[in-house]
Each structure stands twice: as structure tokens, then as C-alpha cells.
mmCIF file of C-alpha atoms in Angstrom:
data_model
loop_
_atom_site.group_PDB
_atom_site.id
_atom_site.type_symbol
_atom_site.label_atom_id
_atom_site.label_comp_id
_atom_site.label_asym_id
_atom_site.label_seq_id
_atom_site.Cartn_x
_atom_site.Cartn_y
_atom_site.Cartn_z
ATOM 1 C CA ILE A 930 -44.829 37.238 -17.574
ATOM 2 C CA LYS A 931 -41.240 38.039 -17.598
ATOM 3 C CA ALA A 932 -41.094 38.380 -13.938
ATOM 4 C CA MET A 933 -42.887 34.904 -13.572
ATOM 5 C CA SER A 934 -40.329 33.523 -15.930
ATOM 6 C CA GLY A 935 -37.615 34.756 -14.018
ATOM 7 C CA GLY A 936 -38.894 33.709 -10.756
ATOM 8 C CA CYS A 937 -39.494 30.198 -11.987
ATOM 9 C CA LEU A 938 -35.922 30.222 -13.342
ATOM 10 C CA LEU A 939 -34.877 31.300 -9.964
ATOM 11 C CA ALA A 940 -36.810 28.433 -8.214
ATOM 12 C CA LEU A 941 -35.363 25.824 -10.687
ATOM 13 C CA LEU A 942 -31.671 26.857 -9.869
ATOM 14 C CA PRO A 943 -31.559 24.697 -6.609
ATOM 15 C CA VAL A 944 -33.246 21.807 -8.451
ATOM 16 C CA LEU A 945 -30.750 21.959 -11.336
ATOM 17 C CA ALA A 946 -27.695 22.201 -8.725
ATOM 18 C CA VAL A 947 -29.153 18.930 -7.024
ATOM 19 C CA LEU A 948 -29.393 17.118 -10.465
ATOM 20 C CA THR A 949 -25.890 18.438 -11.526
ATOM 21 C CA ASN A 950 -24.333 17.121 -8.177
ATOM 22 C CA ALA A 951 -26.221 13.734 -8.520
ATOM 23 C CA PHE A 952 -24.620 13.514 -12.247
ATOM 24 C CA GLN A 953 -21.114 14.299 -10.807
ATOM 25 C CA VAL A 954 -21.450 11.824 -8.003
ATOM 26 C CA VAL A 955 -22.589 9.064 -10.292
ATOM 27 C CA LYS A 956 -19.506 10.089 -12.523
ATOM 28 C CA LEU A 957 -17.354 9.811 -9.473
ATOM 29 C CA HIS A 958 -18.787 6.237 -8.801
ATOM 30 C CA ASN A 959 -17.853 5.140 -12.198
ATOM 31 C CA VAL A 960 -14.394 6.489 -12.372
ATOM 32 C CA HIS A 961 -13.437 4.806 -9.163
ATOM 33 C CA ALA A 962 -14.936 1.520 -10.214
ATOM 34 C CA LYS A 963 -12.479 1.612 -13.299
ATOM 35 C CA LEU A 964 -9.509 2.223 -11.281
ATOM 36 C CA GLN A 965 -6.891 -0.597 -10.871
ATOM 37 C CA SER A 966 -5.353 -1.383 -7.491
ATOM 38 C CA GLY A 967 -2.954 1.362 -6.444
ATOM 39 C CA GLN A 968 -4.047 3.888 -9.240
ATOM 40 C CA THR A 969 -4.787 7.415 -8.656
ATOM 41 C CA TRP A 970 -7.192 9.813 -10.717
ATOM 42 C CA GLN A 971 -7.493 13.384 -10.195
ATOM 43 C CA GLY A 972 -10.126 15.607 -11.500
ATOM 44 C CA ARG A 973 -12.394 18.795 -10.623
ATOM 45 C CA PHE A 974 -15.920 19.004 -9.967
ATOM 46 C CA ASP A 975 -16.536 22.589 -8.878
ATOM 47 C CA THR A 976 -20.381 22.079 -8.196
ATOM 48 C CA ILE A 977 -19.641 19.074 -5.688
ATOM 49 C CA ALA A 978 -16.950 21.255 -3.969
ATOM 50 C CA ARG A 979 -19.570 23.818 -3.337
ATOM 51 C CA THR A 980 -22.399 21.912 -2.196
ATOM 52 C CA PHE A 981 -21.383 18.603 -0.886
ATOM 53 C CA PRO A 982 -19.445 18.064 2.485
ATOM 54 C CA LEU A 983 -16.295 16.172 2.396
ATOM 55 C CA ALA A 984 -17.920 13.045 4.044
ATOM 56 C CA ARG A 985 -20.239 12.740 1.269
ATOM 57 C CA VAL A 986 -17.448 12.723 -1.219
ATOM 58 C CA GLN A 987 -15.526 10.075 0.539
ATOM 59 C CA ALA A 988 -18.582 8.017 0.735
ATOM 60 C CA ALA A 989 -18.929 8.141 -3.095
ATOM 61 C CA GLY A 990 -15.431 7.241 -3.421
ATOM 62 C CA GLY A 991 -15.488 3.834 -1.253
ATOM 63 C CA ALA A 992 -18.746 2.639 -2.485
ATOM 64 C CA HIS A 993 -17.372 -0.095 -4.813
ATOM 65 C CA GLY A 994 -15.546 -1.782 -1.915
ATOM 66 C CA LYS A 995 -12.020 -1.229 -3.169
ATOM 67 C CA GLY A 996 -10.976 0.690 0.005
ATOM 68 C CA GLY A 997 -10.430 3.699 -2.018
ATOM 69 C CA TRP A 998 -10.544 7.394 -0.477
ATOM 70 C CA THR A 999 -10.711 10.847 -2.003
ATOM 71 C CA ARG A 1000 -9.157 14.269 -1.223
ATOM 72 C CA LEU A 1001 -11.230 17.187 -1.716
ATOM 73 C CA ARG A 1002 -9.422 20.321 -2.039
ATOM 74 C CA GLU A 1003 -10.377 23.898 -1.512
ATOM 75 C CA ASP A 1004 -10.299 24.588 -5.261
ATOM 76 C CA GLY A 1005 -12.637 21.550 -6.079
ATOM 77 C CA THR A 1006 -9.975 19.327 -6.982
ATOM 78 C CA ILE A 1007 -10.788 15.720 -5.952
ATOM 79 C CA GLN A 1008 -8.368 12.802 -5.907
ATOM 80 C CA LEU A 1009 -9.375 9.238 -6.057
ATOM 81 C CA ARG A 1010 -7.326 6.133 -5.238
ATOM 82 C CA ALA A 1011 -8.127 2.433 -5.435
ATOM 83 C CA SER A 1012 -6.188 0.748 -2.756
ATOM 84 C CA GLU A 1013 -5.910 -3.142 -2.153
ATOM 85 C CA THR A 1014 -8.384 -4.845 -0.123
ATOM 86 C CA ASN A 1015 -7.525 -5.047 3.515
ATOM 87 C CA ILE A 1016 -4.329 -6.979 3.834
ATOM 88 C CA TYR A 1017 -5.196 -8.256 7.270
ATOM 89 C CA ASP A 1018 -8.012 -10.134 5.659
ATOM 90 C CA ASP A 1019 -5.401 -12.052 3.211
ATOM 91 C CA PRO A 1020 -4.174 -15.494 4.022
ATOM 92 C CA SER A 1021 -0.354 -15.518 5.022
ATOM 93 C CA SER A 1022 2.519 -17.685 4.244
ATOM 94 C CA ASP A 1023 4.613 -19.171 6.823
ATOM 95 C CA LEU A 1024 8.375 -18.475 6.788
ATOM 96 C CA GLN A 1025 9.311 -20.560 9.792
ATOM 97 C CA THR A 1026 9.161 -24.299 10.523
ATOM 98 C CA ASP A 1027 9.914 -26.408 13.594
ATOM 99 C CA ASN A 1028 13.469 -26.748 12.203
ATOM 100 C CA GLY A 1029 14.193 -23.146 11.379
ATOM 101 C CA PRO A 1030 13.329 -20.945 8.194
ATOM 102 C CA ILE A 1031 12.006 -22.197 5.249
ATOM 103 C CA SER A 1032 14.698 -23.239 2.828
ATOM 104 C CA SER A 1033 12.964 -22.959 -0.754
ATOM 105 C CA PHE A 1034 10.479 -20.641 -1.962
ATOM 106 C CA PRO A 1035 7.652 -21.278 -4.675
ATOM 107 C CA GLU A 1036 8.953 -20.450 -8.245
ATOM 108 C CA GLU A 1037 6.276 -17.741 -8.600
ATOM 109 C CA TRP A 1038 7.912 -15.784 -5.539
ATOM 110 C CA LEU A 1039 10.687 -15.013 -7.843
ATOM 111 C CA LYS A 1040 8.472 -12.266 -9.653
ATOM 112 C CA ALA A 1041 8.400 -8.690 -8.931
ATOM 113 C CA GLY A 1042 5.946 -7.601 -6.113
ATOM 114 C CA VAL A 1043 5.145 -6.120 -2.654
ATOM 115 C CA TYR A 1044 5.520 -8.057 0.358
ATOM 116 C CA ALA A 1045 4.646 -7.537 4.030
ATOM 117 C CA CYS A 1046 6.408 -9.608 6.922
ATOM 118 C CA PHE A 1047 4.689 -10.425 10.197
ATOM 119 C CA ASN A 1048 6.129 -11.525 13.459
ATOM 120 C CA ARG A 1049 5.025 -14.469 15.403
ATOM 121 C CA ALA A 1050 1.949 -12.348 17.054
ATOM 122 C CA GLY A 1051 0.817 -11.439 13.682
ATOM 123 C CA GLU A 1052 1.861 -7.833 13.964
ATOM 124 C CA MET A 1053 2.853 -6.348 10.647
ATOM 125 C CA GLN A 1054 6.687 -5.678 10.870
ATOM 126 C CA TYR A 1055 7.787 -4.437 7.355
ATOM 127 C CA VAL A 1056 6.483 -3.555 3.765
ATOM 128 C CA ALA A 1057 8.585 -3.501 0.805
ATOM 129 C CA MET A 1058 8.780 -3.622 -3.166
ATOM 130 C CA SER A 1059 11.167 -6.221 -4.667
ATOM 131 C CA ARG A 1060 12.304 -7.092 -8.187
ATOM 132 C CA LYS A 1061 12.383 -10.569 -6.793
ATOM 133 C CA VAL A 1062 10.577 -11.232 -3.628
ATOM 134 C CA ALA A 1063 11.995 -14.614 -3.000
ATOM 135 C CA VAL A 1064 15.572 -13.052 -3.019
ATOM 136 C CA SER A 1065 14.557 -10.362 -0.616
ATOM 137 C CA LEU A 1066 12.931 -12.784 1.884
ATOM 138 C CA ALA A 1067 15.753 -15.131 1.874
ATOM 139 C CA ASN A 1068 17.979 -12.082 2.806
ATOM 140 C CA HIS A 1069 15.769 -11.227 5.778
ATOM 141 C CA LEU A 1070 15.502 -14.825 6.977
ATOM 142 C CA GLN A 1071 19.275 -15.034 7.302
ATOM 143 C CA ILE A 1072 19.507 -11.882 9.231
ATOM 144 C CA LEU A 1073 16.342 -11.479 11.434
ATOM 145 C CA PRO A 1074 15.131 -13.285 14.437
ATOM 146 C CA ALA A 1075 12.476 -15.973 13.561
ATOM 147 C CA ASP A 1076 9.878 -14.122 15.740
ATOM 148 C CA ASP A 1077 10.279 -11.081 13.904
ATOM 149 C CA CYS A 1078 10.134 -12.576 10.461
ATOM 150 C CA HIS A 1079 7.391 -15.407 10.991
ATOM 151 C CA SER A 1080 5.009 -15.059 7.992
ATOM 152 C CA VAL A 1081 4.461 -12.932 4.838
ATOM 153 C CA LYS A 1082 1.641 -11.728 2.671
ATOM 154 C CA LEU A 1083 2.432 -10.759 -0.955
ATOM 155 C CA LYS A 1084 1.268 -9.535 -4.341
ATOM 156 C CA LEU A 1085 3.072 -10.569 -7.457
ATOM 157 C CA TRP A 1086 3.106 -9.259 -10.956
ATOM 158 C CA ASP A 1087 4.582 -10.401 -14.408
ATOM 159 C CA ALA A 1088 5.306 -6.812 -15.360
ATOM 160 C CA PRO A 1089 4.342 -4.396 -12.717
ATOM 161 C CA THR A 1090 4.282 -0.620 -13.088
ATOM 162 C CA LYS A 1091 5.632 2.013 -10.741
ATOM 163 C CA GLU A 1092 2.103 2.836 -9.680
ATOM 164 C CA ASP A 1093 1.249 -0.960 -9.013
ATOM 165 C CA LEU A 1094 4.051 -1.313 -6.533
ATOM 166 C CA GLU A 1095 4.124 1.970 -4.830
ATOM 167 C CA GLY A 1096 0.426 2.143 -4.757
ATOM 168 C CA THR A 1097 0.159 -1.352 -3.041
ATOM 169 C CA ALA A 1098 2.887 -0.717 -0.622
ATOM 170 C CA ARG A 1099 1.429 2.859 0.444
ATOM 171 C CA GLY A 1100 -2.041 1.018 1.043
ATOM 172 C CA TRP A 1101 -0.751 -1.883 3.050
ATOM 173 C CA ILE A 1102 1.283 0.744 5.220
ATOM 174 C CA GLU A 1103 -1.744 2.905 5.578
ATOM 175 C CA ALA A 1104 -3.703 -0.335 6.563
ATOM 176 C CA CYS A 1105 -1.227 -1.009 9.404
ATOM 177 C CA ILE A 1106 -1.613 2.654 10.533
ATOM 178 C CA ASP A 1107 -5.303 2.420 10.539
ATOM 179 C CA LYS A 1108 -5.178 -0.727 12.645
ATOM 180 C CA THR A 1109 -2.549 -0.050 14.933
ATOM 181 C CA GLY A 1110 -1.869 3.735 14.866
ATOM 182 C CA ASN A 1111 1.619 3.264 13.698
ATOM 183 C CA ALA A 1112 3.455 2.393 10.542
ATOM 184 C CA PRO A 1113 5.439 -0.903 10.545
ATOM 185 C CA PRO A 1114 8.524 -0.813 12.588
ATOM 186 C CA GLY A 1115 10.630 -2.007 9.671
ATOM 187 C CA ASN A 1116 9.703 1.026 7.783
ATOM 188 C CA THR A 1117 10.240 3.636 10.408
ATOM 189 C CA LYS A 1118 12.479 3.210 13.682
ATOM 190 C CA GLU A 1119 13.895 -0.306 12.689
ATOM 191 C CA VAL A 1120 14.317 0.543 8.809
ATOM 192 C CA ASP A 1121 18.063 -0.039 9.158
ATOM 193 C CA THR A 1122 17.641 -3.479 10.352
ATOM 194 C CA TRP A 1123 15.223 -4.582 7.832
ATOM 195 C CA ARG A 1124 17.186 -3.001 4.986
ATOM 196 C CA LYS A 1125 20.220 -4.666 5.778
ATOM 197 C CA LYS A 1126 21.809 -7.237 3.451
ATOM 198 C CA VAL A 1127 23.744 -10.369 4.194
ATOM 199 C CA SER A 1128 26.594 -9.071 2.036
ATOM 200 C CA ASP A 1129 26.882 -5.885 4.203
ATOM 201 C CA ILE A 1130 27.391 -8.044 7.254
ATOM 202 C CA ALA A 1131 29.991 -10.165 5.719
ATOM 203 C CA SER A 1132 31.834 -7.211 4.249
ATOM 204 C CA SER A 1133 31.887 -5.547 7.700
ATOM 205 C CA LYS A 1134 33.396 -8.618 9.687
ATOM 206 C CA PRO A 1135 36.988 -8.009 10.629
ATOM 207 C CA ASN A 1136 39.554 -10.432 9.155
ATOM 208 C CA LEU A 1137 40.819 -13.093 11.634
ATOM 209 C CA GLN A 1138 44.255 -12.250 12.836
ATOM 210 C CA PHE A 1139 46.778 -15.015 13.808
ATOM 211 C CA ARG A 1140 50.024 -15.235 15.880
ATOM 212 C CA ASP A 1141 52.980 -16.431 13.813
ATOM 213 C CA GLY A 1142 52.567 -20.264 13.512
ATOM 214 C CA ALA A 1143 48.976 -20.539 14.783
ATOM 215 C CA THR A 1144 46.247 -22.165 12.907
ATOM 216 C CA ALA A 1145 42.465 -22.015 12.522
ATOM 217 C CA GLU A 1146 40.408 -25.054 13.721
#
């Protein structure tokens, strides 16, 4: 009888493992569903780590349509992040008119947020965080060519956290990498150009030198 009981228990172990994994996956789904955009969660699911392949865990993490991903480490640690919806599906706002760059911005754009600038062809050029998005955009429009800073997509907050801003910016840059294979040029090889300020250019201009008696017209 004892032998039979032991055999039954051994036979039940795979079933118990499957049920445990199912419970853990459901828990993973629920955790991910509660994450706000850009938030990260980290936990440890030893049973899943031993049994489920990485692809299965990734599918569980992205099941709620938030574009989230998971990272499964060898020690069983799982990392979830809820990113923004695909930025390429969001509407953009034009920064250029037939007469040049726009001269005023919606009042809401004075909030803190994350913005992504696109060129005339609709290619992402730069992603940045800003305390006042309108001020940052006005600076770009005074320095950059119209074709490079042609439209913008943005996300604004009244009181964003560091995680809100960094998570959104990171998600948008990752979306650009997924789509094009590269990060936006303004965040890589052209970073100095995009981060340049009008005040920096003005201070770098040499003073006009005149001959005695000469006047400026």
C-alpha cells in the first residue's frame, strides 16, 4: 500500500507542477495588467523558470496589449515592463506651415512630458524628456531645418514621475529600433545638434569688429 501511495504521489508531481505553472502564469498576467505605462516590475517564479521556455513567458507578459516585455534570467527572476502603445500608430502634430515653423503652441504643451520629433518623411529623429515641451520644441524650430523637425508626437503629464518619463522615452526609442533597426539619429550620431540651445549659438558668435569711424548698417 505504501509503495502504491508513493507511486501515486510521484505520478501526481507532473500534474502539480503544471497546475503551479498555470497559477504562476495567471499571476504574471494579472501583474502586467496592473502596470502603468513605463512601469517595471520584477519578481521570481522558480517553477516557471524551470519549466516554461522564454517565449512562453514573453507571450504571457504581452497578452494585455500593452506592448510589454519580460526578461527571464537564469536564477528565475522575471522582469515585466508595460510600455506605451506603438508610437507609430499615434497621430502627430505639424510643426511647420507654408510660411515656416509654427509661432505658438497649445497651452497644454507647457506641461512636462516626452516628445518625439519626425522629419518630413515621417522618420523619427529625436526623443526627449522636457519640463516644458513647448519651450524645447521652440528651441528646436529655431535651430533645425524644417525638413528635420517637421512634426511631433508627445505625451504630457501634470506631475510625472521619473519612471513615467524615462519609461515612455525608452519605449519610443525601442519602437524606432524595432521599426528601422536603429535608434533616432538625434539620440545617437546627431545628439549634439538636437541638444543644442539657441543661447549656446548666440554666445558662440564673435563680436563685430569695426574700423575706427565705421558704422553698422
